[in-house]
PDB file of N, CA and C in Angstrom:
ATOM      1  N   UNK X  10      62.432  92.746 262.175  1.00 55.00           N
ATOM      2  CA  UNK X  10      63.454  92.536 261.131  1.00 55.00           C
ATOM      3  C   UNK X  10      64.765  93.414 261.522  1.00 55.00           C
ATOM      4  N   UNK X  11      65.807  92.751 261.427  1.00 58.00           N
ATOM      5  CA  UNK X  11      67.172  93.415 261.735  1.00 58.00           C
ATOM      6  C   UNK X  11      67.643  94.212 260.640  1.00 58.00           C
ATOM      7  N   UNK X  12      68.036  95.391 260.926  1.00 62.00           N
ATOM      8  CA  UNK X  12      68.601  96.417 259.951  1.00 62.00           C
ATOM      9  C   UNK X  12      70.078  96.149 259.791  1.00 62.00           C
ATOM     10  N   UNK X  13      70.466  96.200 258.486  1.00 64.00           N
ATOM     11  CA  UNK X  13      71.911  96.173 258.225  1.00 64.00           C
ATOM     12  C   UNK X  13      72.565  97.444 258.129  1.00 64.00           C
ATOM     13  N   UNK X  14      73.557  97.695 258.858  1.00 69.00           N
ATOM     14  CA  UNK X  14      74.324  99.016 258.716  1.00 69.00           C
ATOM     15  C   UNK X  14      75.285  98.934 257.597  1.00 69.00           C
ATOM     16  N   UNK X  15      75.033  99.505 256.534  1.00 73.00           N
ATOM     17  CA  UNK X  15      75.847  99.378 255.143  1.00 73.00           C
ATOM     18  C   UNK X  15      77.075 100.187 255.354  1.00 73.00           C
ATOM     19  N   UNK X  16      77.351 101.095 256.436  1.00 76.00           N
ATOM     20  CA  UNK X  16      78.490 101.780 256.606  1.00 76.00           C
ATOM     21  C   UNK X  16      79.641 100.912 257.253  1.00 76.00           C
ATOM     22  N   UNK X  17      79.227  99.851 257.685  1.00 73.00           N
ATOM     23  CA  UNK X  17      80.189  98.953 258.565  1.00 73.00           C
ATOM     24  C   UNK X  17      80.669  97.951 257.567  1.00 73.00           C
ATOM     25  N   UNK X  18      81.906  97.513 257.616  1.00 70.00           N
ATOM     26  CA  UNK X  18      82.469  96.405 256.868  1.00 70.00           C
ATOM     27  C   UNK X  18      82.308  95.129 257.693  1.00 70.00           C
ATOM     28  N   UNK X  19      81.783  94.073 257.112  1.00 67.00           N
ATOM     29  CA  UNK X  19      81.619  92.709 257.779  1.00 67.00           C
ATOM     30  C   UNK X  19      82.959  91.974 257.702  1.00 67.00           C
ATOM     31  N   UNK X  20      83.245  91.223 258.838  1.00 64.00           N
ATOM     32  CA  UNK X  20      84.398  90.395 258.780  1.00 64.00           C
ATOM     33  C   UNK X  20      83.950  88.915 258.715  1.00 64.00           C
ATOM     34  N   UNK X  21      84.691  88.089 257.874  1.00 58.00           N
ATOM     35  CA  UNK X  21      84.351  86.677 257.908  1.00 58.00           C
ATOM     36  C   UNK X  21      85.366  86.050 258.746  1.00 58.00           C
ATOM     37  N   UNK X  22      85.049  85.253 259.675  1.00 59.00           N
ATOM     38  CA  UNK X  22      85.975  84.524 260.524  1.00 59.00           C
ATOM     39  C   UNK X  22      85.638  83.052 260.475  1.00 59.00           C
ATOM     40  N   UNK X  23      86.665  82.330 260.234  1.00 54.00           N
ATOM     41  CA  UNK X  23      86.577  80.825 260.173  1.00 54.00           C
ATOM     42  C   UNK X  23      86.918  80.324 261.587  1.00 54.00           C
ATOM     43  N   UNK X  24      86.148  79.297 261.947  1.00 49.00           N
ATOM     44  CA  UNK X  24      86.386  78.657 263.285  1.00 49.00           C
ATOM     45  C   UNK X  24      87.632  77.731 263.273  1.00 49.00           C
ATOM     46  N   UNK X  25      87.628  76.779 262.246  1.00 55.00           N
ATOM     47  CA  UNK X  25      88.650  75.887 262.110  1.00 55.00           C
ATOM     48  C   UNK X  25      89.082  75.788 260.652  1.00 55.00           C
ATOM     49  N   UNK X  26      90.350  76.405 260.360  1.00 57.00           N
ATOM     50  CA  UNK X  26      90.695  76.398 258.989  1.00 57.00           C
ATOM     51  C   UNK X  26      91.675  75.424 258.680  1.00 57.00           C
ATOM     52  N   UNK X  27      91.690  74.772 257.637  1.00 60.00           N
ATOM     53  CA  UNK X  27      92.807  73.826 257.194  1.00 60.00           C
ATOM     54  C   UNK X  27      94.123  74.646 256.964  1.00 60.00           C
ATOM     55  N   UNK X  28      95.220  73.854 257.125  1.00 71.00           N
ATOM     56  CA  UNK X  28      96.428  74.668 256.975  1.00 71.00           C
ATOM     57  C   UNK X  28      96.577  74.832 255.452  1.00 71.00           C
ATOM     58  N   UNK X  29      97.385  75.770 255.023  1.00 74.00           N
ATOM     59  CA  UNK X  29      97.582  76.187 253.630  1.00 74.00           C
ATOM     60  C   UNK X  29      98.209  75.056 252.796  1.00 74.00           C
ATOM     61  N   UNK X  30      98.970  74.211 253.468  1.00 77.00           N
ATOM     62  CA  UNK X  30      99.511  73.036 252.668  1.00 77.00           C
ATOM     63  C   UNK X  30      98.441  72.079 252.345  1.00 77.00           C
ATOM     64  N   UNK X  31      97.448  71.837 253.180  1.00 88.00           N
ATOM     65  CA  UNK X  31      96.379  71.066 252.878  1.00 88.00           C
ATOM     66  C   UNK X  31      95.490  71.556 251.789  1.00 88.00           C
ATOM     67  N   UNK X  32      95.196  72.820 251.673  1.00 89.00           N
ATOM     68  CA  UNK X  32      94.436  73.513 250.604  1.00 89.00           C
ATOM     69  C   UNK X  32      95.215  73.337 249.400  1.00 89.00           C
ATOM     70  N   UNK X  33      96.545  73.640 249.502  1.00 89.00           N
ATOM     71  CA  UNK X  33      97.348  73.686 248.199  1.00 89.00           C
ATOM     72  C   UNK X  33      97.377  72.292 247.704  1.00 89.00           C
ATOM     73  N   UNK X  34      97.527  71.313 248.605  1.00 93.00           N
ATOM     74  CA  UNK X  34      97.694  69.838 248.047  1.00 93.00           C
ATOM     75  C   UNK X  34      96.387  69.437 247.434  1.00 93.00           C
ATOM     76  N   UNK X  35      95.179  69.777 247.986  1.00 94.00           N
ATOM     77  CA  UNK X  35      93.892  69.451 247.354  1.00 94.00           C
ATOM     78  C   UNK X  35      93.654  70.216 246.094  1.00 94.00           C
ATOM     79  N   UNK X  36      93.983  71.409 245.917  1.00 93.00           N
ATOM     80  CA  UNK X  36      93.838  72.179 244.779  1.00 93.00           C
ATOM     81  C   UNK X  36      94.819  71.609 243.611  1.00 93.00           C
ATOM     82  N   UNK X  37      95.996  71.186 243.968  1.00 95.00           N
ATOM     83  CA  UNK X  37      96.928  70.609 242.976  1.00 95.00           C
ATOM     84  C   UNK X  37      96.320  69.317 242.492  1.00 95.00           C
ATOM     85  N   UNK X  38      95.858  68.453 243.402  1.00 97.00           N
ATOM     86  CA  UNK X  38      95.290  67.068 242.909  1.00 97.00           C
ATOM     87  C   UNK X  38      94.109  67.305 242.127  1.00 97.00           C
ATOM     88  N   UNK X  39      93.200  68.312 242.467  1.00 97.00           N
ATOM     89  CA  UNK X  39      92.008  68.496 241.662  1.00 97.00           C
ATOM     90  C   UNK X  39      92.308  69.115 240.333  1.00 97.00           C
ATOM     91  N   UNK X  40      93.269  70.035 240.367  1.00 97.00           N
ATOM     92  CA  UNK X  40      93.850  70.643 239.133  1.00 97.00           C
ATOM     93  C   UNK X  40      94.344  69.475 238.113  1.00 97.00           C
ATOM     94  N   UNK X  41      95.116  68.727 238.666  1.00 98.00           N
ATOM     95  CA  UNK X  41      95.641  67.524 237.896  1.00 98.00           C
ATOM     96  C   UNK X  41      94.646  66.570 237.280  1.00 98.00           C
ATOM     97  N   UNK X  42      93.574  66.363 238.141  1.00 98.00           N
ATOM     98  CA  UNK X  42      92.567  65.426 237.715  1.00 98.00           C
ATOM     99  C   UNK X  42      91.731  66.034 236.569  1.00 98.00           C
ATOM    100  N   UNK X  43      91.396  67.280 236.769  1.00 98.00           N
ATOM    101  CA  UNK X  43      90.533  67.997 235.784  1.00 98.00           C
ATOM    102  C   UNK X  43      91.402  68.142 234.501  1.00 98.00           C
ATOM    103  N   UNK X  44      92.739  68.462 234.585  1.00 98.00           N
ATOM    104  CA  UNK X  44      93.591  68.536 233.315  1.00 98.00           C
ATOM    105  C   UNK X  44      93.659  67.238 232.626  1.00 98.00           C
ATOM    106  N   UNK X  45      93.827  66.199 233.388  1.00 98.00           N
ATOM    107  CA  UNK X  45      93.933  64.772 232.875  1.00 98.00           C
ATOM    108  C   UNK X  45      92.746  64.395 232.138  1.00 98.00           C
ATOM    109  N   UNK X  46      91.474  64.924 232.533  1.00 97.00           N
ATOM    110  CA  UNK X  46      90.273  64.495 231.913  1.00 97.00           C
ATOM    111  C   UNK X  46      89.925  65.482 230.802  1.00 97.00           C
ATOM    112  N   UNK X  47      90.801  66.480 230.517  1.00 97.00           N
ATOM    113  CA  UNK X  47      90.584  67.392 229.402  1.00 97.00           C
ATOM    114  C   UNK X  47      89.710  68.563 229.773  1.00 97.00           C
ATOM    115  N   UNK X  48      89.486  68.831 231.000  1.00 98.00           N
ATOM    116  CA  UNK X  48      88.657  69.993 231.342  1.00 98.00           C
ATOM    117  C   UNK X  48      89.571  71.242 231.621  1.00 98.00           C
ATOM    118  N   UNK X  49      89.002  72.392 231.590  1.00 97.00           N
ATOM    119  CA  UNK X  49      89.634  73.616 231.992  1.00 97.00           C
ATOM    120  C   UNK X  49      89.603  73.706 233.509  1.00 97.00           C
ATOM    121  N   UNK X  50      90.662  73.586 234.219  1.00 97.00           N
ATOM    122  CA  UNK X  50      90.531  73.686 235.653  1.00 97.00           C
ATOM    123  C   UNK X  50      90.143  74.997 236.182  1.00 97.00           C
ATOM    124  N   UNK X  51      90.391  76.066 235.446  1.00 96.00           N
ATOM    125  CA  UNK X  51      90.014  77.407 235.936  1.00 96.00           C
ATOM    126  C   UNK X  51      88.535  77.462 235.778  1.00 96.00           C
ATOM    127  N   UNK X  52      87.923  77.136 234.602  1.00 97.00           N
ATOM    128  CA  UNK X  52      86.544  77.284 234.453  1.00 97.00           C
ATOM    129  C   UNK X  52      85.703  76.374 235.425  1.00 97.00           C
ATOM    130  N   UNK X  53      86.185  75.092 235.565  1.00 97.00           N
ATOM    131  CA  UNK X  53      85.477  74.080 236.464  1.00 97.00           C
ATOM    132  C   UNK X  53      85.569  74.590 237.868  1.00 97.00           C
ATOM    133  N   UNK X  54      86.796  75.171 238.390  1.00 96.00           N
ATOM    134  CA  UNK X  54      86.812  75.580 239.741  1.00 96.00           C
ATOM    135  C   UNK X  54      86.062  76.780 239.904  1.00 96.00           C
ATOM    136  N   UNK X  55      85.999  77.747 239.078  1.00 96.00           N
ATOM    137  CA  UNK X  55      85.092  78.828 239.127  1.00 96.00           C
ATOM    138  C   UNK X  55      83.663  78.358 239.343  1.00 96.00           C
ATOM    139  N   UNK X  56      83.237  77.520 238.414  1.00 97.00           N
ATOM    140  CA  UNK X  56      81.814  76.995 238.482  1.00 97.00           C
ATOM    141  C   UNK X  56      81.549  76.427 239.823  1.00 97.00           C
ATOM    142  N   UNK X  57      82.427  75.613 240.239  1.00 97.00           N
ATOM    143  CA  UNK X  57      82.134  74.967 241.623  1.00 97.00           C
ATOM    144  C   UNK X  57      82.142  76.148 242.736  1.00 97.00           C
ATOM    145  N   UNK X  58      83.014  76.957 242.703  1.00 96.00           N
ATOM    146  CA  UNK X  58      83.210  78.027 243.770  1.00 96.00           C
ATOM    147  C   UNK X  58      81.818  78.817 243.783  1.00 96.00           C
ATOM    148  N   UNK X  59      81.369  79.305 242.678  1.00 96.00           N
ATOM    149  CA  UNK X  59      80.176  80.189 242.508  1.00 96.00           C
ATOM    150  C   UNK X  59      78.955  79.480 242.815  1.00 96.00           C
ATOM    151  N   UNK X  60      78.716  78.164 242.501  1.00 96.00           N
ATOM    152  CA  UNK X  60      77.598  77.449 242.597  1.00 96.00           C
ATOM    153  C   UNK X  60      77.493  76.542 243.771  1.00 96.00           C
ATOM    154  N   UNK X  61      78.650  75.984 244.181  1.00 96.00           N
ATOM    155  CA  UNK X  61      78.632  74.981 245.240  1.00 96.00           C
ATOM    156  C   UNK X  61      78.317  73.566 244.648  1.00 96.00           C
ATOM    157  N   UNK X  62      78.151  73.459 243.453  1.00 97.00           N
ATOM    158  CA  UNK X  62      77.762  72.231 242.799  1.00 97.00           C
ATOM    159  C   UNK X  62      79.023  71.380 242.550  1.00 97.00           C
ATOM    160  N   UNK X  63      79.182  70.276 243.337  1.00 96.00           N
ATOM    161  CA  UNK X  63      80.353  69.512 243.115  1.00 96.00           C
ATOM    162  C   UNK X  63      80.550  68.811 241.903  1.00 96.00           C
ATOM    163  N   UNK X  64      79.460  68.729 240.986  1.00 96.00           N
ATOM    164  CA  UNK X  64      79.545  68.110 239.811  1.00 96.00           C
ATOM    165  C   UNK X  64      80.411  68.843 238.806  1.00 96.00           C
ATOM    166  N   UNK X  65      80.749  70.075 239.083  1.00 97.00           N
ATOM    167  CA  UNK X  65      81.713  70.716 238.246  1.00 97.00           C
ATOM    168  C   UNK X  65      83.109  70.124 238.316  1.00 97.00           C
ATOM    169  N   UNK X  66      83.412  69.377 239.362  1.00 97.00           N
ATOM    170  CA  UNK X  66      84.724  68.633 239.539  1.00 97.00           C
ATOM    171  C   UNK X  66      84.635  67.154 239.227  1.00 97.00           C
ATOM    172  N   UNK X  67      85.528  66.679 238.497  1.00 97.00           N
ATOM    173  CA  UNK X  67      85.481  65.270 238.073  1.00 97.00           C
ATOM    174  C   UNK X  67      85.651  64.538 239.294  1.00 97.00           C
ATOM    175  N   UNK X  68      85.053  63.237 239.257  1.00 96.00           N
ATOM    176  CA  UNK X  68      85.092  62.264 240.316  1.00 96.00           C
ATOM    177  C   UNK X  68      86.426  61.454 240.044  1.00 96.00           C
ATOM    178  N   UNK X  69      87.109  61.615 238.948  1.00 96.00           N
ATOM    179  CA  UNK X  69      88.336  60.962 238.668  1.00 96.00           C
ATOM    180  C   UNK X  69      89.342  61.198 239.764  1.00 96.00           C
ATOM    181  N   UNK X  70      90.171  60.287 240.055  1.00 96.00           N
ATOM    182  CA  UNK X  70      91.255  60.383 241.131  1.00 96.00           C
ATOM    183  C   UNK X  70      90.708  61.002 242.444  1.00 96.00           C
ATOM    184  N   UNK X  71      89.530  60.715 242.755  1.00 96.00           N
ATOM    185  CA  UNK X  71      88.901  61.231 244.021  1.00 96.00           C
ATOM    186  C   UNK X  71      88.831  62.709 244.119  1.00 96.00           C
ATOM    187  N   UNK X  72      88.960  63.466 243.036  1.00 97.00           N
ATOM    188  CA  UNK X  72      88.909  64.942 243.098  1.00 97.00           C
ATOM    189  C   UNK X  72      87.743  65.486 243.616  1.00 97.00           C
ATOM    190  N   UNK X  73      86.513  64.963 243.274  1.00 97.00           N
ATOM    191  CA  UNK X  73      85.256  65.516 243.803  1.00 97.00           C
ATOM    192  C   UNK X  73      85.241  65.577 245.295  1.00 97.00           C
ATOM    193  N   UNK X  74      85.604  64.287 245.843  1.00 96.00           N
ATOM    194  CA  UNK X  74      85.503  64.055 247.313  1.00 96.00           C
ATOM    195  C   UNK X  74      86.595  65.063 248.041  1.00 96.00           C
ATOM    196  N   UNK X  75      87.662  65.150 247.446  1.00 96.00           N
ATOM    197  CA  UNK X  75      88.816  66.009 248.072  1.00 96.00           C
ATOM    198  C   UNK X  75      88.319  67.477 248.095  1.00 96.00           C
ATOM    199  N   UNK X  76      87.692  67.972 246.943  1.00 96.00           N
ATOM    200  CA  UNK X  76      87.331  69.417 246.993  1.00 96.00           C
ATOM    201  C   UNK X  76      86.302  69.760 247.931  1.00 96.00           C
ATOM    202  N   UNK X  77      85.389  68.747 248.240  1.00 95.00           N
ATOM    203  CA  UNK X  77      84.336  68.959 249.202  1.00 95.00           C
ATOM    204  C   UNK X  77      84.657  68.955 250.593  1.00 95.00           C
ATOM    205  N   UNK X  78      85.981  68.543 250.770  1.00 94.00           N
ATOM    206  CA  UNK X  78      86.577  68.595 252.214  1.00 94.00           C
ATOM    207  C   UNK X  78      86.860  70.005 252.659  1.00 94.00           C
ATOM    208  N   UNK X  79      86.874  70.964 251.740  1.00 93.00           N
ATOM    209  CA  UNK X  79      87.150  72.242 251.942  1.00 93.00           C
ATOM    210  C   UNK X  79      85.998  73.129 251.646  1.00 93.00           C
ATOM    211  N   UNK X  80      85.814  74.100 252.553  1.00 93.00           N
ATOM    212  CA  UNK X  80      84.740  75.215 252.324  1.00 93.00           C
ATOM    213  C   UNK X  80      85.062  76.062 251.040  1.00 93.00           C
ATOM    214  N   UNK X  81      84.062  76.443 250.337  1.00 94.00           N
ATOM    215  CA  UNK X  81      84.424  77.285 249.177  1.00 94.00           C
ATOM    216  C   UNK X  81      85.009  78.630 249.555  1.00 94.00           C
ATOM    217  N   UNK X  82      84.737  79.167 250.624  1.00 92.00           N
ATOM    218  CA  UNK X  82      85.374  80.508 251.010  1.00 92.00           C
ATOM    219  C   UNK X  82      86.750  80.196 251.308  1.00 92.00           C
ATOM    220  N   UNK X  83      87.185  79.134 251.885  1.00 89.00           N
ATOM    221  CA  UNK X  83      88.655  78.808 252.142  1.00 89.00           C
ATOM    222  C   UNK X  83      89.383  78.771 250.780  1.00 89.00           C
ATOM    223  N   UNK X  84      88.732  78.037 249.870  1.00 91.00           N
ATOM    224  CA  UNK X  84      89.289  77.911 248.499  1.00 91.00           C
ATOM    225  C   UNK X  84      89.666  79.209 248.013  1.00 91.00           C
ATOM    226  N   UNK X  85      88.551  80.117 247.962  1.00 92.00           N
ATOM    227  CA  UNK X  85      88.621  81.481 247.460  1.00 92.00           C
ATOM    228  C   UNK X  85      89.659  82.297 248.117  1.00 92.00           C
ATOM    229  N   UNK X  86      89.724  82.121 249.545  1.00 90.00           N
ATOM    230  CA  UNK X  86      90.683  82.942 250.303  1.00 90.00           C
ATOM    231  C   UNK X  86      92.040  82.477 249.902  1.00 90.00           C
ATOM    232  N   UNK X  87      92.327  81.249 249.786  1.00 89.00           N
ATOM    233  CA  UNK X  87      93.695  80.713 249.392  1.00 89.00           C
ATOM    234  C   UNK X  87      94.098  81.193 248.001  1.00 89.00           C
ATOM    235  N   UNK X  88      93.198  81.219 247.011  1.00 90.00           N
ATOM    236  CA  UNK X  88      93.458  81.626 245.662  1.00 90.00           C
ATOM    237  C   UNK X  88      93.798  83.098 245.680  1.00 90.00           C
ATOM    238  N   UNK X  89      92.923  83.932 246.365  1.00 93.00           N
ATOM    239  CA  UNK X  89      93.168  85.347 246.478  1.00 93.00           C
ATOM    240  C   UNK X  89      94.551  85.591 247.142  1.00 93.00           C
ATOM    241  N   UNK X  90      94.720  85.041 248.252  1.00 91.00           N
ATOM    242  CA  UNK X  90      96.063  85.187 248.892  1.00 91.00           C
ATOM    243  C   UNK X  90      97.255  84.891 248.109  1.00 91.00           C
ATOM    244  N   UNK X  91      97.167  83.810 247.230  1.00 90.00           N
ATOM    245  CA  UNK X  91      98.254  83.413 246.416  1.00 90.00           C
ATOM    246  C   UNK X  91      98.513  84.379 245.302  1.00 90.00           C
ATOM    247  N   UNK X  92      97.319  84.836 244.795  1.00 94.00           N
ATOM    248  CA  UNK X  92      97.484  85.953 243.652  1.00 94.00           C
ATOM    249  C   UNK X  92      98.025  87.146 244.235  1.00 94.00           C
ATOM    250  N   UNK X  93      97.546  87.755 245.354  1.00 96.00           N
ATOM    251  CA  UNK X  93      98.123  88.956 245.893  1.00 96.00           C
ATOM    252  C   UNK X  93      99.501  88.833 246.412  1.00 96.00           C
ATOM    253  N   UNK X  94      99.904  87.732 246.882  1.00 95.00           N
ATOM    254  CA  UNK X  94     101.230  87.466 247.338  1.00 95.00           C
ATOM    255  C   UNK X  94     102.275  87.398 246.106  1.00 95.00           C
ATOM    256  N   UNK X  95     101.772  87.154 244.855  1.00 95.00           N
ATOM    257  CA  UNK X  95     102.526  86.934 243.814  1.00 95.00           C
ATOM    258  C   UNK X  95     102.560  88.055 242.637  1.00 95.00           C
ATOM    259  N   UNK X  96     101.994  89.178 243.181  1.00 92.00           N
ATOM    260  CA  UNK X  96     101.790  90.275 242.205  1.00 92.00           C
ATOM    261  C   UNK X  96     103.210  90.971 241.828  1.00 92.00           C
TER     262      UNK X  96
END
């Protein structure tokens, strides 16, 4: 069994990342679809990111298919970067 060294910080590296514009466009389309259907986009996206269950995202306007094109860590990274850059 491999021991984990808790004094070291792990790095997450993505092999192939979509560009920011693609992530932004997908998030915008998903946001619009969720809003149009009367859902809270924040609550639904948090549910999806935490669970990985795509049924948190409406199938309306192809939003569910779009969101699954991105890795959840990519979504979270984009959201955190946007927040930190706009403090």
